[in-house]
XYZ file of C-alpha atoms in Angstrom:
556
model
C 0.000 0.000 0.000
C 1.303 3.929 -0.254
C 2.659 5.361 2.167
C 0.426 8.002 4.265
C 3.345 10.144 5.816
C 6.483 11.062 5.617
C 9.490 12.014 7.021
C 11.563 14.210 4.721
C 14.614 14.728 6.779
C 15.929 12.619 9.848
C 16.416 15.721 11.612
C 13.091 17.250 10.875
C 10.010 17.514 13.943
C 7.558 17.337 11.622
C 5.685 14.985 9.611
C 3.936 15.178 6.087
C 0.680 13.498 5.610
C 0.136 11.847 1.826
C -3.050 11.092 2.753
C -6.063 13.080 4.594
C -5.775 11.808 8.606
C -8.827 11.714 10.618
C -9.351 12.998 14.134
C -8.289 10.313 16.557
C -6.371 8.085 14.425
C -3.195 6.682 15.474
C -0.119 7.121 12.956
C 2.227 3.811 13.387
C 5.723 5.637 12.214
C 9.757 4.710 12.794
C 8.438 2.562 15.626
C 6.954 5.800 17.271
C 2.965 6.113 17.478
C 1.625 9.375 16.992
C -2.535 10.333 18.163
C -3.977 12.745 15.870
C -5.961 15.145 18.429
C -7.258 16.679 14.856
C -7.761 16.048 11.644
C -4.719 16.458 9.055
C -5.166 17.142 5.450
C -2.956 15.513 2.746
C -0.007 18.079 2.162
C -0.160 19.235 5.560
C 1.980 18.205 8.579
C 2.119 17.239 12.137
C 4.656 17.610 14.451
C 6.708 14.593 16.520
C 7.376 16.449 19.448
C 5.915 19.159 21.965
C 6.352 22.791 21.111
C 6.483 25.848 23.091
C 6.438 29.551 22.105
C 9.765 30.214 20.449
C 10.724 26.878 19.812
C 12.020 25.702 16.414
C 10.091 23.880 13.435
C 12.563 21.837 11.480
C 11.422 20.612 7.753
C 13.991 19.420 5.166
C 16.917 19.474 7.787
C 16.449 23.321 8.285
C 14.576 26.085 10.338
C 10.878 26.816 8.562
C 9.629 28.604 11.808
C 8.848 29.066 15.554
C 5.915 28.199 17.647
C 3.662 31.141 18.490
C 1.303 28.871 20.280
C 1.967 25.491 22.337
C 1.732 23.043 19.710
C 1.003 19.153 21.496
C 2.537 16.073 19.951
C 0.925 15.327 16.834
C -1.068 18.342 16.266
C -0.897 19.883 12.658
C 0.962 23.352 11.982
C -0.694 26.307 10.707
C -0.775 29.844 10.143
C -2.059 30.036 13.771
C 0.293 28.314 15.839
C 3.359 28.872 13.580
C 5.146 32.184 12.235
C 8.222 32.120 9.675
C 11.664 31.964 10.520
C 15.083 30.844 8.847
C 18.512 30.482 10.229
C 21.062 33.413 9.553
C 23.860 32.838 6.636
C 27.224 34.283 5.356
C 30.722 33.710 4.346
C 32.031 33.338 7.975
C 29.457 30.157 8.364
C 30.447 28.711 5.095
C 31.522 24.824 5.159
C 33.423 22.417 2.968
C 30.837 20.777 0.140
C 31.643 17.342 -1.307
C 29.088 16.019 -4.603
C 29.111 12.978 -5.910
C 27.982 12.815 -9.655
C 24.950 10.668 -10.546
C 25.705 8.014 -13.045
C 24.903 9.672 -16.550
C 26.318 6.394 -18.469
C 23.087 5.614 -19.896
C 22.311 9.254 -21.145
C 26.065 9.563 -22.479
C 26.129 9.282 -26.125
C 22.426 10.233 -26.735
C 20.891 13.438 -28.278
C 18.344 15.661 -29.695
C 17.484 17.215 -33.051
C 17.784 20.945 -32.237
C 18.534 24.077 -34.707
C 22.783 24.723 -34.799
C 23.757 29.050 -34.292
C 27.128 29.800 -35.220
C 27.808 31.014 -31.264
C 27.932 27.137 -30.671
C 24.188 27.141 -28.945
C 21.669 24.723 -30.055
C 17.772 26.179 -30.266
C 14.904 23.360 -29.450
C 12.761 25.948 -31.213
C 13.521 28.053 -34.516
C 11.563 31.217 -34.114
C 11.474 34.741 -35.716
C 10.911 37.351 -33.063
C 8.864 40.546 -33.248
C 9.903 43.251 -30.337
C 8.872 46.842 -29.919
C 10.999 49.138 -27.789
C 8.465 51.141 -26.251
C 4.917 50.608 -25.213
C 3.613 53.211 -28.531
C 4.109 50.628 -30.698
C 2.288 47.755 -29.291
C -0.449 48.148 -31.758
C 2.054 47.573 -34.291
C 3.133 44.772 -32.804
C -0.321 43.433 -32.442
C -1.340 43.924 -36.333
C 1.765 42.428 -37.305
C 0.859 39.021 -35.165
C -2.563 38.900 -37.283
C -1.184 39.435 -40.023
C 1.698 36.994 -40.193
C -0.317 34.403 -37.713
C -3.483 33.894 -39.811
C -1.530 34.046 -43.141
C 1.159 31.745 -42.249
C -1.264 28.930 -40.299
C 0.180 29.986 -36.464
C -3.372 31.818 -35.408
C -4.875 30.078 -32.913
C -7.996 28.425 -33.743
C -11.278 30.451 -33.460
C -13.155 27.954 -30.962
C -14.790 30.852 -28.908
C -15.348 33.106 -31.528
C -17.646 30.170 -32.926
C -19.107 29.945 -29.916
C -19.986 33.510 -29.607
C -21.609 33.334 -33.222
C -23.449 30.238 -32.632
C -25.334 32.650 -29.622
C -25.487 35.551 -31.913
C -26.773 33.704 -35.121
C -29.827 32.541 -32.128
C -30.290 35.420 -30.904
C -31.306 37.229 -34.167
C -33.674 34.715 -34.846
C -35.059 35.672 -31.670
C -34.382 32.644 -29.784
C -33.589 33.585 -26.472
C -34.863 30.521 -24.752
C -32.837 27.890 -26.835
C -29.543 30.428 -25.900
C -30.014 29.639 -22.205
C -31.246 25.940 -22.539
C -28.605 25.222 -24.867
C -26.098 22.168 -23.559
C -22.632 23.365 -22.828
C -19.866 23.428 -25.580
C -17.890 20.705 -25.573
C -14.830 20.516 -23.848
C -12.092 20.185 -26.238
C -9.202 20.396 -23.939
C -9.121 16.178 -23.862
C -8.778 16.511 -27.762
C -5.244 15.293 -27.757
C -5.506 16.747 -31.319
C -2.922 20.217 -31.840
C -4.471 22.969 -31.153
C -2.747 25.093 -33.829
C -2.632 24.272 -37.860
C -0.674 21.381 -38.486
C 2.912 21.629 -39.391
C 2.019 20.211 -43.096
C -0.316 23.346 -43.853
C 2.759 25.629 -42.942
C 4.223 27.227 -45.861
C 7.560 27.416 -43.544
C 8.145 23.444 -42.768
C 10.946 24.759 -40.564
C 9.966 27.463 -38.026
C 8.197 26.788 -35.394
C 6.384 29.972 -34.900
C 6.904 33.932 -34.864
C 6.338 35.056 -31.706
C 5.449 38.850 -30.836
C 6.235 40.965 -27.650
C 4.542 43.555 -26.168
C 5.210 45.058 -22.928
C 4.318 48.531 -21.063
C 8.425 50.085 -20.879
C 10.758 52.024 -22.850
C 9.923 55.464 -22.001
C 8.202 57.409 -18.894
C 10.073 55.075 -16.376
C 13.508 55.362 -15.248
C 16.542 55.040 -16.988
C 17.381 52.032 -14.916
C 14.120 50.628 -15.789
C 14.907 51.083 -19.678
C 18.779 49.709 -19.119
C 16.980 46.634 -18.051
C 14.614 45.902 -20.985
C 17.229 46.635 -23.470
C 19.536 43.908 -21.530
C 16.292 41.201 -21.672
C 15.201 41.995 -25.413
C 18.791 41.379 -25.866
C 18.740 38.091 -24.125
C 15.116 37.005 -26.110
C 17.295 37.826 -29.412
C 20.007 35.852 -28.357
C 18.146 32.734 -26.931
C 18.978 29.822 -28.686
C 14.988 29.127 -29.863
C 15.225 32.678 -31.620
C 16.692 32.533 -35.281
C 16.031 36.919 -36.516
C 14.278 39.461 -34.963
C 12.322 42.570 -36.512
C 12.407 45.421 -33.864
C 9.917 48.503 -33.857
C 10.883 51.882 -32.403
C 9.145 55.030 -32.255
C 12.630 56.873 -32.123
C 11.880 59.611 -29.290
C 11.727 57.213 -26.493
C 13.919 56.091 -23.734
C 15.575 52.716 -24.868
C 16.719 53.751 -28.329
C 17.798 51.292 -31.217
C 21.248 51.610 -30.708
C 20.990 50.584 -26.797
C 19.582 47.266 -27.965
C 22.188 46.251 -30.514
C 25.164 47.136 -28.153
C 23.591 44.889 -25.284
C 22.910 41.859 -28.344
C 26.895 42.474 -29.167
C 28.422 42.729 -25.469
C 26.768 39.623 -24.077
C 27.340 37.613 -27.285
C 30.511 38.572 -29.114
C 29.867 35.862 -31.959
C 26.341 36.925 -32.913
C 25.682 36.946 -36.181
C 21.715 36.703 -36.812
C 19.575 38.688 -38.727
C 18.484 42.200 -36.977
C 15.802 44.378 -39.076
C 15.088 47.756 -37.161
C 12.691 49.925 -38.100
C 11.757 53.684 -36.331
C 8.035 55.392 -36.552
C 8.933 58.512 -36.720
C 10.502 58.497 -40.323
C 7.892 58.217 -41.939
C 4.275 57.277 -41.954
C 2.703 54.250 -40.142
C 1.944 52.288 -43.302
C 5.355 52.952 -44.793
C 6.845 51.616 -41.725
C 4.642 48.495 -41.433
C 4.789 47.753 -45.240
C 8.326 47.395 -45.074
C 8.217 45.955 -41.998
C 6.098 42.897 -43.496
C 8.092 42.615 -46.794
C 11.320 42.636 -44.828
C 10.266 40.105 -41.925
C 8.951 37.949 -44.499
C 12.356 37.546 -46.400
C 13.973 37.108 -43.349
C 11.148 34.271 -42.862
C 12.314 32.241 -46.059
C 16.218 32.795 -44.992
C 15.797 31.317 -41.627
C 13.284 28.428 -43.343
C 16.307 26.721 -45.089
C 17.990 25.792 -41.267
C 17.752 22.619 -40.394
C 17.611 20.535 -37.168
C 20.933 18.090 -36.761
C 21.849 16.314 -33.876
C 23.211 17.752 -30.563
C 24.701 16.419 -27.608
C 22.803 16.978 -24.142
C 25.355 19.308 -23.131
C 23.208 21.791 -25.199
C 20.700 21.915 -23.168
C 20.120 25.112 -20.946
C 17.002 24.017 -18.437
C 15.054 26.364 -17.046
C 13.944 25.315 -13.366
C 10.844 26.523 -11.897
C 7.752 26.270 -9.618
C 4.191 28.051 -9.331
C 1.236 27.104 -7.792
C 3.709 25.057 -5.253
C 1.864 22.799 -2.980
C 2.820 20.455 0.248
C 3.671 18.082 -2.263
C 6.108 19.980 -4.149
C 9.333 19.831 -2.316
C 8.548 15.878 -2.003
C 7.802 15.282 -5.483
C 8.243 17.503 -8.634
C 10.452 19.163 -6.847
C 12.952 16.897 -6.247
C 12.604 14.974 -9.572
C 14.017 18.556 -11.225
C 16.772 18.352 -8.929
C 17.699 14.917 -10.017
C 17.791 15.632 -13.637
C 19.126 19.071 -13.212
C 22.167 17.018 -11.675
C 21.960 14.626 -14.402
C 22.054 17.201 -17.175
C 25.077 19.219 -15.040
C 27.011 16.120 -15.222
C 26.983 15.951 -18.862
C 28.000 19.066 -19.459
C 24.883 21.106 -19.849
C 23.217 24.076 -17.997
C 20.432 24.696 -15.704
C 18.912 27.698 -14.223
C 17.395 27.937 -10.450
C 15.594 31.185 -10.461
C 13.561 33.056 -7.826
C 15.406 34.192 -5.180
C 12.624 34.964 -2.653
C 12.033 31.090 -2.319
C 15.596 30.331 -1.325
C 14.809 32.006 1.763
C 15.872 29.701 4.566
C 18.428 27.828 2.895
C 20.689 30.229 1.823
C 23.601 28.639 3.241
C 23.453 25.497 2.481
C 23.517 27.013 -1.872
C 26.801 29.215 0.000
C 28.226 25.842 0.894
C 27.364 24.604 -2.499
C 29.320 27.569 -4.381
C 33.075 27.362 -4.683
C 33.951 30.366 -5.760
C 33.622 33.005 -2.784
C 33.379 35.802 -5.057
C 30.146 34.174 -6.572
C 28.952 32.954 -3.216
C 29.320 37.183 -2.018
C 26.995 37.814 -5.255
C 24.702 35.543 -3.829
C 24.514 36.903 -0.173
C 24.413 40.209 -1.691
C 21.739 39.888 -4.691
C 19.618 38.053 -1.611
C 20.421 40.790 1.156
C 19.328 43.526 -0.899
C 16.305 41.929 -2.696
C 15.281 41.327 1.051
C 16.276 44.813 2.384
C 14.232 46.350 -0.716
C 10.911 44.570 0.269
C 11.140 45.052 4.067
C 11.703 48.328 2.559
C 8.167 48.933 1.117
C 6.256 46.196 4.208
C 6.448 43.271 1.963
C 9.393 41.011 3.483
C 10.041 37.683 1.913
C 7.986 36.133 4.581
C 4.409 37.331 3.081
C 5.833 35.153 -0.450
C 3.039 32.454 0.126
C -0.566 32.964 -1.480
C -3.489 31.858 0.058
C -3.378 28.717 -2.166
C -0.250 27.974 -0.870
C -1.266 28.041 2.583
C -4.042 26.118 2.057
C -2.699 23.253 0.135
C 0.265 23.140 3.166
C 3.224 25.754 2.525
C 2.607 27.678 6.200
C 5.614 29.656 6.212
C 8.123 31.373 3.342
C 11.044 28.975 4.690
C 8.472 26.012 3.851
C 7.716 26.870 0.683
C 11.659 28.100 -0.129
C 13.218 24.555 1.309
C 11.488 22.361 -1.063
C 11.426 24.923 -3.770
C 15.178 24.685 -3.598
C 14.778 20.917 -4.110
C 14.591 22.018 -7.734
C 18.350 22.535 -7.592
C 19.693 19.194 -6.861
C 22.685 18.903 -4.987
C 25.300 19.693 -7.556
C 27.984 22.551 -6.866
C 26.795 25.905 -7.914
C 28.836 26.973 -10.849
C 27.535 30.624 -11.476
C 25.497 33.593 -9.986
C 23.527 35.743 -12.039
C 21.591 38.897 -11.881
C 17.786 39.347 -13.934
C 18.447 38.993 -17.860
C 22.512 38.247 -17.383
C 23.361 34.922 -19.666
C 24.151 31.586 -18.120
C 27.419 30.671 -19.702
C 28.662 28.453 -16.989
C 27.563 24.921 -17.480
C 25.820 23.449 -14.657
C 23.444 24.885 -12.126
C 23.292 28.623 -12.296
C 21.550 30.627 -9.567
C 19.505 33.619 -11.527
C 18.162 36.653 -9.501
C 14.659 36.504 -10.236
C 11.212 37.187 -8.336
C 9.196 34.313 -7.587
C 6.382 35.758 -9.603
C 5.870 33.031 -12.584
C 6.080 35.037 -15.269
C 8.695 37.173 -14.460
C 10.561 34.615 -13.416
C 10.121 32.329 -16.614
C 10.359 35.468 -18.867
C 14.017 36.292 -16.595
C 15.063 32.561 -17.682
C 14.238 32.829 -21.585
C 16.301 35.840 -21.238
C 19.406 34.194 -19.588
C 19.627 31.569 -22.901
C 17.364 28.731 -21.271
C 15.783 26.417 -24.205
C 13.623 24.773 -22.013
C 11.997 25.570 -18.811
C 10.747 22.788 -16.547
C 7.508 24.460 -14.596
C 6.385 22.438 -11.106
C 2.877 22.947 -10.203
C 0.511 21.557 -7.435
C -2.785 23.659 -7.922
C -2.146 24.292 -11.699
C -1.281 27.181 -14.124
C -1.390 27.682 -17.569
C 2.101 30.257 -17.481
C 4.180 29.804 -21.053
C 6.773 31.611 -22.641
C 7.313 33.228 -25.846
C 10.236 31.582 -26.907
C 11.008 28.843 -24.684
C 9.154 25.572 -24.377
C 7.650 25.339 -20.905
C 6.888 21.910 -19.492
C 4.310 21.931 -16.866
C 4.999 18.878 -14.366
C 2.183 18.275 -11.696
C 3.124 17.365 -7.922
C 0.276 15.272 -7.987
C -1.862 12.919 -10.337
C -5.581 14.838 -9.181
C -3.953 17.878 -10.664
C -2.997 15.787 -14.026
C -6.581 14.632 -14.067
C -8.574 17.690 -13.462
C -6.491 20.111 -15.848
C -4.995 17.601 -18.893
C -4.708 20.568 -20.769
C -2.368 21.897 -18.738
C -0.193 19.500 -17.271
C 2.348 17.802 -19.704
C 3.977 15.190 -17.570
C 3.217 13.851 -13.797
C 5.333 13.220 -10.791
C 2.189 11.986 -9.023
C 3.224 8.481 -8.924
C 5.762 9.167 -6.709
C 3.562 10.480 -3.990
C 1.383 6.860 -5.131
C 4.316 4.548 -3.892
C 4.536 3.828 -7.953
C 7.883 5.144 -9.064
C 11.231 6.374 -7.038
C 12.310 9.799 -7.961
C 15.054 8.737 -9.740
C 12.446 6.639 -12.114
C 10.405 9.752 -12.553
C 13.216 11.920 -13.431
C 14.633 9.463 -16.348
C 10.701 9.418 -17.854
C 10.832 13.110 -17.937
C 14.244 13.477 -19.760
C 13.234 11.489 -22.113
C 10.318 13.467 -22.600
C 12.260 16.358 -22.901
C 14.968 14.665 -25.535
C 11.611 14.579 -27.516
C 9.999 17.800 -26.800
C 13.625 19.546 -27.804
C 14.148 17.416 -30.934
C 10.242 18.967 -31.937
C 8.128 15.259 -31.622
C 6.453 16.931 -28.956
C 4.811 20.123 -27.832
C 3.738 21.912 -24.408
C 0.448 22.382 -23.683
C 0.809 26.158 -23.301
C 2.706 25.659 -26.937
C -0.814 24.007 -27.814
C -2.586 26.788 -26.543
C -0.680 30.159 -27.668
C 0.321 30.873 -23.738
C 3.286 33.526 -24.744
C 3.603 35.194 -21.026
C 6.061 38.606 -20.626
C 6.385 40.687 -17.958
C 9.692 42.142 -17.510
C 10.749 42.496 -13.567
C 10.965 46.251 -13.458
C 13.303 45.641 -10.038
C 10.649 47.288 -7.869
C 9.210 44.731 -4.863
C 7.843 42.031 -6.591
C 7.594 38.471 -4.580
């Protein structure tokens, strides 16, 4: 039978419940018996010992919080009898860190079919990207995407549009009563069927999509605010997936043309791919857009005659994230991330541990984990003043967790942050890096990012990931422009309910049914496929192209 609870760390006080615990019932665990005075949901836990006021709450080997409230043997933490607290960190506590490798002989040798740039990267995607520099020429942006979209077979399909005809076609025939007893539409989320034109009916055989940006920057902000979107346009231009970009300017504003280019050129010496600028203010809108479509459209057919070819898993850059975290996160999806993120460090590839405010609490064990001191001082300072900033404004890192969070288990920021970090493995950390810098460094980089989803997955693309592995326990449909993003569910309820979301399941291990190790190996393989282009995301499927830029105000 599954196990119902768990112990995640020998030295840990609490235990996790995999199953809902009734009121009364007696918990048989490690030779230790354990009466439930109340009920404990699945996700939650319970702790093994008596607490008073101002006494410690270990989870994953480290602090997660203090007792506000006595808390008797086998009673369940929560928001009421439990506040957040993690242990301090630095240099002067750093220790010695010894890794031992998983054994990658059974990936070594294999590949995927990904799209060659002369820098030496390898795209999983081969896109054409469409970028304005300022807000004023959204709309521009926007008619270009309809344009090229429905022309070239990317459009999405028009499945509510229908619907909304179907009710209008009734309701001029004066039907009113058949429009509210009509059955609901059908559901055609468990049509496994794409949910863009097939690849056959594509004029261009050999790029996957053009993908269009709009944001709300460029001018009005600060300067800082401006320096910062040129450096992440740069990095979307220079992701691997990204094969020519066409880039609209009204030509007064703050991030001008020029800004852009020099940002492509400093953090990618070797870039050589196809750049079309064009400014508003020379001319007339449909002089600009004209040329704009004839000129994107050439650059179309050039970047149609690349090919994929084989590449090694070292190309891979893996994006590693988690939204919509749960109290199975940390003991599931979580940890299956880690495992591969190893795996894929071994072999020489990248990965990509991103938002910063759920590290909080385990700091120094990722200090340990970092060789170089002047990296592990980038750390403890990108962390101390992110921190500083949002105590700043009444928002510390301690108010991270949503009420979803809460409810499905995550009490306390250092909860949430300790099995968050789970996505990172145990390998060494090889590189720090502030929002939109590139990961160079193979192995597991540490990138500055909020924990918000999309700015954190939009921060990633923009560092030179290729794919980004998203861990979810309530569900969200979050995708990115120009980097695949997988959404793995904590649990198999989550699969079930929202199938078109989810694209692969860690839920068996939480069912006794697979180790994480076995999970881990299914979901590289997956993603050998989904880079080689056999398979797509579900937020591919659905057109989910999320941007938000982190502006570097307080954003958790």
């Amino acid at each position: 039978m599954p196990a119902r609870v768990l112990k995640v760390h020998p030295a840990d006080n609490v235990i996790v419940a995999l199953r809902d615990l009734a009121a009364g019932e007696q918990i048989e665990f490690e030779n230790e018996t354990y009466q439930l005075p109340y009920a404990v949901a699945a996700k939650h836990k319970f702790v093994t010992e008596d607490r008073q006021p101002g006494e410690s709450i270990t989870m994953y080997g480290v602090l997660v919080g203090k007792a506000t409230k006595p808390i008797r043997r086998g009673e369940p933490i929560t928001t009421f009898n439990l506040k957040h607290d993690s242990d301090r960190y630095g240099l002067d506590k750093k220790q010695p860190y010894s890794w031992q490798p998983p054994d990658v002989s059974t990936w070594q040798g294999r590949s995927f079919m990904g799209y060659h740039r002369a820098d030496g990267s390898v795209g999983t995607r081969n896109y054409w990207l469409v970028v304005p520099l300022v807000f004023c020429e959204n709309r521009n942006v926007l008619i270009l995407k309809d344009a090229f979209e429905r022309e070239l077979g990317y459009a999405q399909p028009e499945t509510y549009r229908e619907q909304v005809h179907e009710l209008l076609s009734l309701y001029k025939a004066g039907e009113m009563e058949t429009i509210r007893k009509i059955q609901p539409f059908v559901d055609e989320s468990q049509n496994q069927t794409l949910h863009h034109a097939p690849a056959q009916k594509r004029p261009f055989k050999n790029i996957d999509g053009i993908k269009f940006l709009t944001h709300e920057m460029g001018c009005g902000g600060t300067r800082q605010d401006s320096n910062y979107l040129s450096s992440l346009l740069a990095g979307f231009i220079n992701n691997p997936n990204v094969a020519g970009a066409t880039i609209l300017s009204l030509g007064c504003q703050h991030l001008q043309a020029d800004m852009i280019v020099a940002d492509i050129k400093r953090q990618n010496p070797k870039f050589d791919k196809p750049i079309l600028v064009y400014e508003q203010q020379a001319g007339t809108e449909y002089q600009l857009m004209s040329q704009a479509v004839k000129e994107t459209f050439l650059g179309l057919v050039e970047i149609n005659k690349l090919e994929r070819k084989p590449a090694p898993l070292s190309a891979l850059t893996v994006g590693l994230k988690c939204g919509g975290s749960d109290g199975f996160s940390g003991i599931s999806a979580n940890p299956v991330l880690g495992h591969l993120s190893d795996v894929v460090g071994a072999l020489g590839g990248k990965t990509v541990l991103a938002e910063f405010p759920e590290l909080n609490g385990v700091e120094q064990e990722l200090i340990n984990r970092t060789a170089d001191e002047a990296k592990a001082q980038k750390f403890i300072d990108l962390m101390g003043d992110y921190s500083a900033q949002a105590q700043a404004a009444g928002s510390g890192f301690d108010m991270n967790p949503s009420p979803g969070n809460i409810k499905d288990g995550l009490i306390t920021d250092a909860i949430k942050s300790a099995g968050a970090a789970k996505k990172g493995g145990s390998a060494p950390v090889t590189d720090v890096l502030d929002y939109a810098e590139p990961a160079k460094q193979p192995g597991l980089n540490l990138l500055c990012t909020p924990g918000n989803d999309v700015e954190a997955t939009t921060g990633m693309a923009g560092s030179g990931t290729n794919v980004i592995l998203f861990t979810t326990g309530l569900g969200t449909p979050t995708g990115n422009p120009v980097c695949p993003v997988v959404k793995v569910s904590t649990n198999t309820k989550l699969k079930n309910r929202m199938p078109d979301v989810i694209d692969f399941d860690s839920g068996p291990i939480i069912d006794g049914e697979q180790s994480i190790e076995q999970n881990a190996d299914a979901l590289l393989e997956y993603i050998i496929q989904l880079a080689s282009g056999n398979e797509i995301t579900k937020a591919e499927q659905l057109g989910q192209d999320d941007f938000i830029p982190w502006k570097r105000g307080v954003s958790l």
